[in-house]
PDB file of C-alpha atoms and ligand atoms in Angstrom:
ATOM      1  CA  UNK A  40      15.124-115.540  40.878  1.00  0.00           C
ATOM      2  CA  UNK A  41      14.425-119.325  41.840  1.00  0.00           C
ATOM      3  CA  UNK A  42      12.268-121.149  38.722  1.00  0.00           C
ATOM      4  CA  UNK A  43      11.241-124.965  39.122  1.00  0.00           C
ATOM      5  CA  UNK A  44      14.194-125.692  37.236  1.00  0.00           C
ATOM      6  CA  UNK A  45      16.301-124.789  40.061  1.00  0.00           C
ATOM      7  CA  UNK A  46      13.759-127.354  42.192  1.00  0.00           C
ATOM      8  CA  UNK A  47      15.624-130.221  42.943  1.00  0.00           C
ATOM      9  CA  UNK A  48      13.245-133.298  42.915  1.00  0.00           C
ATOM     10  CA  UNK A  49      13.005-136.834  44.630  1.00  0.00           C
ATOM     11  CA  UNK A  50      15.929-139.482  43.894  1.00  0.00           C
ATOM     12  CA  UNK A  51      18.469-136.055  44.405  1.00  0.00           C
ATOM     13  CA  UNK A  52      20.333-137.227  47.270  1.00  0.00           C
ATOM     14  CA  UNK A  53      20.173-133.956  48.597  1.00  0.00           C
ATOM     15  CA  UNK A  54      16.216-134.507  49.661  1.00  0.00           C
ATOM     16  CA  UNK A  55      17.801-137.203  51.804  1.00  0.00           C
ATOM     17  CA  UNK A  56      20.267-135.478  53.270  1.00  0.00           C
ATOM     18  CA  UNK A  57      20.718-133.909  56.646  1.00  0.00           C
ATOM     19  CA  UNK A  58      21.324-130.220  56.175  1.00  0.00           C
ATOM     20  CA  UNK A  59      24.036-128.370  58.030  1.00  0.00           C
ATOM     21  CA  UNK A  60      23.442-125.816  60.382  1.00  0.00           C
ATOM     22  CA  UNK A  61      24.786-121.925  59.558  1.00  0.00           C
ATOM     23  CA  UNK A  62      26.820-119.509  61.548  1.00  0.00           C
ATOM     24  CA  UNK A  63      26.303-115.912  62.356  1.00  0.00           C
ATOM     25  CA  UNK A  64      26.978-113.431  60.902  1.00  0.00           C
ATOM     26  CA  UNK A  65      25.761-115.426  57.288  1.00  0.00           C
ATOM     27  CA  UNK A  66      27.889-114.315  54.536  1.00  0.00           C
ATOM     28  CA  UNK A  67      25.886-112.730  51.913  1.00  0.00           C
ATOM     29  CA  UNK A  68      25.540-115.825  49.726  1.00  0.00           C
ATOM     30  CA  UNK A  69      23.124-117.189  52.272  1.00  0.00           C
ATOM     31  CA  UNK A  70      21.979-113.813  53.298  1.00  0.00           C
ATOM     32  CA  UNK A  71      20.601-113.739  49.414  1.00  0.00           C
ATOM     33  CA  UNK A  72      19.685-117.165  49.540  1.00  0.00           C
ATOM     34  CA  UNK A  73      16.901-116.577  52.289  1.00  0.00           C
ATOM     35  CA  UNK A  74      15.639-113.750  50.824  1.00  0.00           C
ATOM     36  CA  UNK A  75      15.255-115.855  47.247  1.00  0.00           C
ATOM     37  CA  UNK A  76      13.976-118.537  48.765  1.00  0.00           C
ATOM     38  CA  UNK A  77      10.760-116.423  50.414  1.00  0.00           C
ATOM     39  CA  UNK A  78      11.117-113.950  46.886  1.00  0.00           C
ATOM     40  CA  UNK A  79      10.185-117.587  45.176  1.00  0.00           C
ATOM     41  CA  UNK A  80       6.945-117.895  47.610  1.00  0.00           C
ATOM     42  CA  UNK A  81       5.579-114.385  46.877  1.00  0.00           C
ATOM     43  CA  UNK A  82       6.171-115.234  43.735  1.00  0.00           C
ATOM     44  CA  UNK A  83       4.103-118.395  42.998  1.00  0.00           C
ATOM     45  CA  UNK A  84       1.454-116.767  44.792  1.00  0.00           C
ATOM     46  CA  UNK A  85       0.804-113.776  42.532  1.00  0.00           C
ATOM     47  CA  UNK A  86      -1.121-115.166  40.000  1.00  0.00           C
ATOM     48  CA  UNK A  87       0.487-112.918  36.709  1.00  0.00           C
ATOM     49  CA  UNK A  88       3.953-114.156  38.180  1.00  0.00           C
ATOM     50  CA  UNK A  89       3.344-117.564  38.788  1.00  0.00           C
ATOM     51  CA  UNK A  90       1.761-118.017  35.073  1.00  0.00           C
ATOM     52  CA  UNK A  91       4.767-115.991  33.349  1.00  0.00           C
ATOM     53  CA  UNK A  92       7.343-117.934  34.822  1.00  0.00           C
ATOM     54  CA  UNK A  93       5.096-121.627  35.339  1.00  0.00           C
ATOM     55  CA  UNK A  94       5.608-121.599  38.949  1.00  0.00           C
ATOM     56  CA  UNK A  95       3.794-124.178  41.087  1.00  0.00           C
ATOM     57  CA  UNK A  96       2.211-122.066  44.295  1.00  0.00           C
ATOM     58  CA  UNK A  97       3.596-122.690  47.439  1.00  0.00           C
ATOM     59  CA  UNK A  98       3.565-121.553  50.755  1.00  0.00           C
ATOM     60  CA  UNK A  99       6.802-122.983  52.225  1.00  0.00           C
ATOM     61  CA  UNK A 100      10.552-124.141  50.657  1.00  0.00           C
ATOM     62  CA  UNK A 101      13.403-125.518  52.092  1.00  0.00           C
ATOM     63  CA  UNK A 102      17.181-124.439  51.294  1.00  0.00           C
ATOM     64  CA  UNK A 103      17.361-127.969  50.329  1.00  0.00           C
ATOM     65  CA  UNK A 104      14.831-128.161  47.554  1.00  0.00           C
ATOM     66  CA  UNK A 105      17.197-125.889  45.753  1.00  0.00           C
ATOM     67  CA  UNK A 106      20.311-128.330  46.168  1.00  0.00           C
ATOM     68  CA  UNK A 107      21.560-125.720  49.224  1.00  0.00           C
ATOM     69  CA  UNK A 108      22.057-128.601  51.948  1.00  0.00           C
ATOM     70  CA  UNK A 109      21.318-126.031  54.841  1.00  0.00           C
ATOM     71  CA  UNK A 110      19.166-125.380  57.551  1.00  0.00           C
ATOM     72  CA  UNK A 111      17.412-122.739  56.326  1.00  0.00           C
ATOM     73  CA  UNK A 112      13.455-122.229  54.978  1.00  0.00           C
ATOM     74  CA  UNK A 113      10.749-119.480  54.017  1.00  0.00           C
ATOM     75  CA  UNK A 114       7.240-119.695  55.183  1.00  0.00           C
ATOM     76  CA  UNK A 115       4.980-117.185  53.363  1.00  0.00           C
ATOM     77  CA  UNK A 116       1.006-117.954  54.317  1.00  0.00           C
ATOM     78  CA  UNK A 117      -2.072-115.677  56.007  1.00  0.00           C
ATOM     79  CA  UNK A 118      -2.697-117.215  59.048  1.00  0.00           C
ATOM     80  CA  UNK A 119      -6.125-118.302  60.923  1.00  0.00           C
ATOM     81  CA  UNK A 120      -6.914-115.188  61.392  1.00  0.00           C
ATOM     82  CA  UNK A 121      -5.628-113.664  58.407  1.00  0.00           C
ATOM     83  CA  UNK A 122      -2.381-111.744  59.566  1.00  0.00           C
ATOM     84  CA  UNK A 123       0.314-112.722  57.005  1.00  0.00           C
ATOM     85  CA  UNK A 124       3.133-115.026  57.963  1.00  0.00           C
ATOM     86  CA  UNK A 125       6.426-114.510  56.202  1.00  0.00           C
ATOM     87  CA  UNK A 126       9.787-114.998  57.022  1.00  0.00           C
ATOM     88  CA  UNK A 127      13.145-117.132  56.716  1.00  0.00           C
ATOM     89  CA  UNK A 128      13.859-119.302  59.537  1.00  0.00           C
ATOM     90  CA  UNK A 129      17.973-120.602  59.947  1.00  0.00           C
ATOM     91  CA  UNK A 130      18.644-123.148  62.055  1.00  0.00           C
ATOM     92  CA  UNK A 131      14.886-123.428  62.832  1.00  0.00           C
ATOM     93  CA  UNK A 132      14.017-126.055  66.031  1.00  0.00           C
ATOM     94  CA  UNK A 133      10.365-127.276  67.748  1.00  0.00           C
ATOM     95  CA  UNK A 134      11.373-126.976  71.363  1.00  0.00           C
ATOM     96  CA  UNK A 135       8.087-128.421  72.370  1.00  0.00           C
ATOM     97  CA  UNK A 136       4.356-129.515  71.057  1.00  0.00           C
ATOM     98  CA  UNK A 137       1.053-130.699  72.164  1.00  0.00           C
ATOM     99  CA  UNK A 138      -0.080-133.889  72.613  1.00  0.00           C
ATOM    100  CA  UNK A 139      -2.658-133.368  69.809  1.00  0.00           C
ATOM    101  CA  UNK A 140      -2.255-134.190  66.410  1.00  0.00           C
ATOM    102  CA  UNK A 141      -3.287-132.702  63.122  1.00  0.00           C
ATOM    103  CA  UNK A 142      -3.674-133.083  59.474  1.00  0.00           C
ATOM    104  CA  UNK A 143      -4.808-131.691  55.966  1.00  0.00           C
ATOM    105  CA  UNK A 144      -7.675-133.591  54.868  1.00  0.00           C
ATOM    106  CA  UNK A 145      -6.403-133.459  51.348  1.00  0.00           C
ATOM    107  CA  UNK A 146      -2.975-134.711  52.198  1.00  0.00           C
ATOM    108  CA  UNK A 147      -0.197-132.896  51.284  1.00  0.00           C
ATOM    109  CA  UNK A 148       1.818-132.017  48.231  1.00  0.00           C
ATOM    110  CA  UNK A 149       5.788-130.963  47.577  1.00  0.00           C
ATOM    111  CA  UNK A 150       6.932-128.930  45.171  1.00  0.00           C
ATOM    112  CA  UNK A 151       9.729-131.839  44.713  1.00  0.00           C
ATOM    113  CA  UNK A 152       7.603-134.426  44.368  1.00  0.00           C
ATOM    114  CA  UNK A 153       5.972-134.457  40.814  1.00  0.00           C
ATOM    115  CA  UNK A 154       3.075-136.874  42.068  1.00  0.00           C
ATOM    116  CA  UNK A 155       0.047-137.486  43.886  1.00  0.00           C
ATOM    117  CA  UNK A 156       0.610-139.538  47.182  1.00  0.00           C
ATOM    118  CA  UNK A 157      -2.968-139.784  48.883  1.00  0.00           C
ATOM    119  CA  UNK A 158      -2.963-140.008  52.981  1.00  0.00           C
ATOM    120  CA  UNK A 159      -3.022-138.073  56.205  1.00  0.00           C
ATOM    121  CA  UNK A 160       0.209-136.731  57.441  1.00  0.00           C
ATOM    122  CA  UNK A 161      -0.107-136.883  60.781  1.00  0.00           C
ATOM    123  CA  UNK A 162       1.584-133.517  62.369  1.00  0.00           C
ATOM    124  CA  UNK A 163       1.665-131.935  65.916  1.00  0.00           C
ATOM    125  CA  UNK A 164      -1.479-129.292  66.426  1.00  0.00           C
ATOM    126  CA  UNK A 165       0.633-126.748  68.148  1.00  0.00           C
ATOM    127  CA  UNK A 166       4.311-126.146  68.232  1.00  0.00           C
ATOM    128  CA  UNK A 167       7.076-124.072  70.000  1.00  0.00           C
ATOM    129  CA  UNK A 168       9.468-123.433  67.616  1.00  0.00           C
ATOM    130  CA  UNK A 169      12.750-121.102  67.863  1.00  0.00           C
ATOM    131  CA  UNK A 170      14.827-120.153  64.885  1.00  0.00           C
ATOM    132  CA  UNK A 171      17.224-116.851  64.091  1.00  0.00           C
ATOM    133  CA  UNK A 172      16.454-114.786  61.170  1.00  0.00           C
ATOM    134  CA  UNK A 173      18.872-113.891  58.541  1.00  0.00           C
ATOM    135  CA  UNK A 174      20.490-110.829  60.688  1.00  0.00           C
ATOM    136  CA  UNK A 175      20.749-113.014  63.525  1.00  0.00           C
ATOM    137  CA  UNK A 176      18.376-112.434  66.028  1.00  0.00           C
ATOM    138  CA  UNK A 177      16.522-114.954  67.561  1.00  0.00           C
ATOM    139  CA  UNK A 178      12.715-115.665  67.896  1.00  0.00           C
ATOM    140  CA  UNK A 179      10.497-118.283  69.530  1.00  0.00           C
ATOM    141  CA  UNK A 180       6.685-118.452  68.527  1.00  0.00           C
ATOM    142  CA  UNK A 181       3.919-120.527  68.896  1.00  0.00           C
ATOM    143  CA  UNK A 182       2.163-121.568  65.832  1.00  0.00           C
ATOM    144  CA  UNK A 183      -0.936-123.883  65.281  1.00  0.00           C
ATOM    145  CA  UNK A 184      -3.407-124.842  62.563  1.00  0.00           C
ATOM    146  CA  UNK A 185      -2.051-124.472  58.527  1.00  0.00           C
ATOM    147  CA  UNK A 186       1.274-122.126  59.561  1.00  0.00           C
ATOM    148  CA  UNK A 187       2.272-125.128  62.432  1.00  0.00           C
ATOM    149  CA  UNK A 188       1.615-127.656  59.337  1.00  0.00           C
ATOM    150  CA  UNK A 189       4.265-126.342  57.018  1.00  0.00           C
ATOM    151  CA  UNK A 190       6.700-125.463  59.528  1.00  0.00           C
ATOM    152  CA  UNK A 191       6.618-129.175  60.146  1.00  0.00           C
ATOM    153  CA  UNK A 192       7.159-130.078  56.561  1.00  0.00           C
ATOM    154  CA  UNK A 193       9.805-127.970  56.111  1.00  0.00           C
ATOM    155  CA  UNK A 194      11.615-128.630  59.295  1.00  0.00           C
ATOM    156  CA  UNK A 195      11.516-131.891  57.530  1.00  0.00           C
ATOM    157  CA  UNK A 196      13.111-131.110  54.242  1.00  0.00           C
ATOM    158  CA  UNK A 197      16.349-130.378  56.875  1.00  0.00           C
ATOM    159  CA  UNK A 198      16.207-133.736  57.903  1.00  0.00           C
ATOM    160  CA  UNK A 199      15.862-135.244  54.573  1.00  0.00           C
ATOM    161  CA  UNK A 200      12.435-136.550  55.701  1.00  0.00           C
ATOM    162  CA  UNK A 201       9.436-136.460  52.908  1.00  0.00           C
ATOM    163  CA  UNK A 202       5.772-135.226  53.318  1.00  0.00           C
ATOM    164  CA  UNK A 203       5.080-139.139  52.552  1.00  0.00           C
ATOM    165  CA  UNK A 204       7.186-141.092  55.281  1.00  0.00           C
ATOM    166  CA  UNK A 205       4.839-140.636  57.500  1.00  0.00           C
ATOM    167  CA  UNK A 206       1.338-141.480  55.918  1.00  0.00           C
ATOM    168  CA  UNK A 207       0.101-144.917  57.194  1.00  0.00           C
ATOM    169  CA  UNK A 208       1.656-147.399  54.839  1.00  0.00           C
ATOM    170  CA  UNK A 209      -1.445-149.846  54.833  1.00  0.00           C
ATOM    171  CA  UNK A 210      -3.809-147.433  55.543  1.00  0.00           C
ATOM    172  CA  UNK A 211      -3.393-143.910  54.247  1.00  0.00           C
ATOM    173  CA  UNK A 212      -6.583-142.787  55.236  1.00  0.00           C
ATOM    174  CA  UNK A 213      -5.953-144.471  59.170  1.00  0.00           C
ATOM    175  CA  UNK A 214      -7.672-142.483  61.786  1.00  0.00           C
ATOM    176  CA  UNK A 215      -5.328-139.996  63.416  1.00  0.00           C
ATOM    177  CA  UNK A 216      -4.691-140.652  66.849  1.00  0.00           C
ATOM    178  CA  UNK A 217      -5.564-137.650  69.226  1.00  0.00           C
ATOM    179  CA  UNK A 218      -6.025-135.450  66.290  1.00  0.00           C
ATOM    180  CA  UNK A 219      -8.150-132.291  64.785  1.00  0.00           C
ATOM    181  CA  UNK A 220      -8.252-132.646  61.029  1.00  0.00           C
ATOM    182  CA  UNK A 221      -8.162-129.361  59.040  1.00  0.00           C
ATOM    183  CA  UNK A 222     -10.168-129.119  56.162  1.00  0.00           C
TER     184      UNK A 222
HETATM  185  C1  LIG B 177      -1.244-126.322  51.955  1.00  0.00           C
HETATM  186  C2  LIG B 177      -0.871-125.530  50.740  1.00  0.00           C
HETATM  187  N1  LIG B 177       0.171-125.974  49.973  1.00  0.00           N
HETATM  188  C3  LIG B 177       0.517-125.246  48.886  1.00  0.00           C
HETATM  189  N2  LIG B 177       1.545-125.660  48.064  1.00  0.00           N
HETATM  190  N3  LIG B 177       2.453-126.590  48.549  1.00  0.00           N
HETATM  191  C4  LIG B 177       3.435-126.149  49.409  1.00  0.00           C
HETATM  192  O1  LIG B 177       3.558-124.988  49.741  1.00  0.00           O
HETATM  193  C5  LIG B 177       4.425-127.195  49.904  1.00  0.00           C
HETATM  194  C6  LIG B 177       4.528-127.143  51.417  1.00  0.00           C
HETATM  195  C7  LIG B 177       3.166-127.302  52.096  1.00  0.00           C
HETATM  196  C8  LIG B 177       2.535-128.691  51.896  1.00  0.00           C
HETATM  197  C9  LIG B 177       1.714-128.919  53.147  1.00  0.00           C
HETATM  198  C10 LIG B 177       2.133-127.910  54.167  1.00  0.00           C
HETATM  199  C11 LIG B 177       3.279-127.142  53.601  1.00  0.00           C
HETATM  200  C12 LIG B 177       5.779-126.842  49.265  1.00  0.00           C
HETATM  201  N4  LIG B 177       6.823-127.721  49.795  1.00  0.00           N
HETATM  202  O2  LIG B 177       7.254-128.721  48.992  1.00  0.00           O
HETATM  203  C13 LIG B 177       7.880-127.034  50.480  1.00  0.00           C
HETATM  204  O3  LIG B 177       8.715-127.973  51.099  1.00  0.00           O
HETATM  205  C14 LIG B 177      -0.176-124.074  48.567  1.00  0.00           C
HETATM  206  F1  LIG B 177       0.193-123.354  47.506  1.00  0.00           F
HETATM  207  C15 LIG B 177      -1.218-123.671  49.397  1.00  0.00           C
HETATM  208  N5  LIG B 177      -1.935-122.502  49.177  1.00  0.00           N
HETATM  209  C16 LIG B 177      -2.908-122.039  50.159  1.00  0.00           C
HETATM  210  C17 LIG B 177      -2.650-120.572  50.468  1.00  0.00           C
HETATM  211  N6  LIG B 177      -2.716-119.774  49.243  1.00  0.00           N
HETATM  212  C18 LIG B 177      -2.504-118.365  49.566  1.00  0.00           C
HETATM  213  C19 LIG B 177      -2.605-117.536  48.293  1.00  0.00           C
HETATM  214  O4  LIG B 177      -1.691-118.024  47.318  1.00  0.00           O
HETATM  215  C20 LIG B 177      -1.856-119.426  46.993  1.00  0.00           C
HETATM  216  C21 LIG B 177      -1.711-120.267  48.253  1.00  0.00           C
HETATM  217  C22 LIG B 177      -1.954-121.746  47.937  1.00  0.00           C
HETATM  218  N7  LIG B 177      -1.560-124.399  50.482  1.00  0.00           N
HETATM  219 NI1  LIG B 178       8.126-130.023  50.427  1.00  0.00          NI
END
């Protein structure tokens, strides 16, 4: 099972790097590395679990964060209306947005990034995004709100981008062009 020792964090060149895109069929070292990586999420969300082994709670990680330098994440979240989103996404892509931005109020965190950096992350409000699952088949779905936020931020973590490269350098707390904040 993945621990936060196995949690790479920033200054690993690996958060910086772009990750490299699988092929089909995945042998069964990634197969197993998909299935930890969302394991890890149901994990630090089940509070005896997350206490036993000290796990921070998250609702996304990238392949990357575990020094795996492919494009490959979990999402594990309920969604706005409370149906549960989980599932590893390879090769993941946003084939289109909206014009509208978003953001968390409260910023946002990383589970490789052992510090607070206060600011709005600007973010699309909608995406398209298509991706293949770890048997190969492919899906396209629309996501919005919390679930649109974190495919964003992980997406990221493929490009070796950080939560923090995109709050406003002289002014964290900038208004958000175009944007809905969520609370
Ligand atoms: C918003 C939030 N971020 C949590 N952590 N940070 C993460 O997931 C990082 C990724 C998120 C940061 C912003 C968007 C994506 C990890 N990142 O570094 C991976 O690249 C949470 F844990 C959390 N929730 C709310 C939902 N709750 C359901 C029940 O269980 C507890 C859980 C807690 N919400
Ligand atoms: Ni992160």
């Amino acid at each position: 099972m993945i621990l936060m020792d196995n949690v790479i964090r920033e200054g690993h060149p690996t958060l910086r790097t772009r990750a490299k895109e699988l092929t089909f069929p995945l042998s069964p070292e990634d197969k197993k590395l998909g299935q930890d990586l969302l394991e890890f999420l149901i994990n630090s969300q089940d509070p005896v679990l997350s206490e036993k082994y000290n796990l921070r709670s998250g609702i996304g990680i990238a392949a990357p964060q575990i020094n795996e330098s492919k494009r490959m994440f979990a999402l594990h979240l309920p969604d706005d209306n409370d149906n549960q989103i989980s599932f590893v996404a390879v090769n993941p892509k946003i084939v289109s947005h909206s014009v509208e931005n978003t953001y968390l109020t409260n910023g946002e965190g990383c589970l490789s990034v052992d510090r607070n950096v206060a600011g709005y992350v600007p973010r699309h409000a909608r995406i398209t995004v298509k991706f293949h699952t770890l048997d190969g088949e492919e899906k396209k779905m629309r996501l919005k709100g919390i679930p649109a936020i974190a495919f964003q931020h992980e997406l990221d973590h493929l490009n070796g981008v950080m939560f923090y490269d995109h709050i406003n350098e002289s002014n964290p707390f900038a208004d958000v062009p175009n944007s809905q904040p969520i609370e």
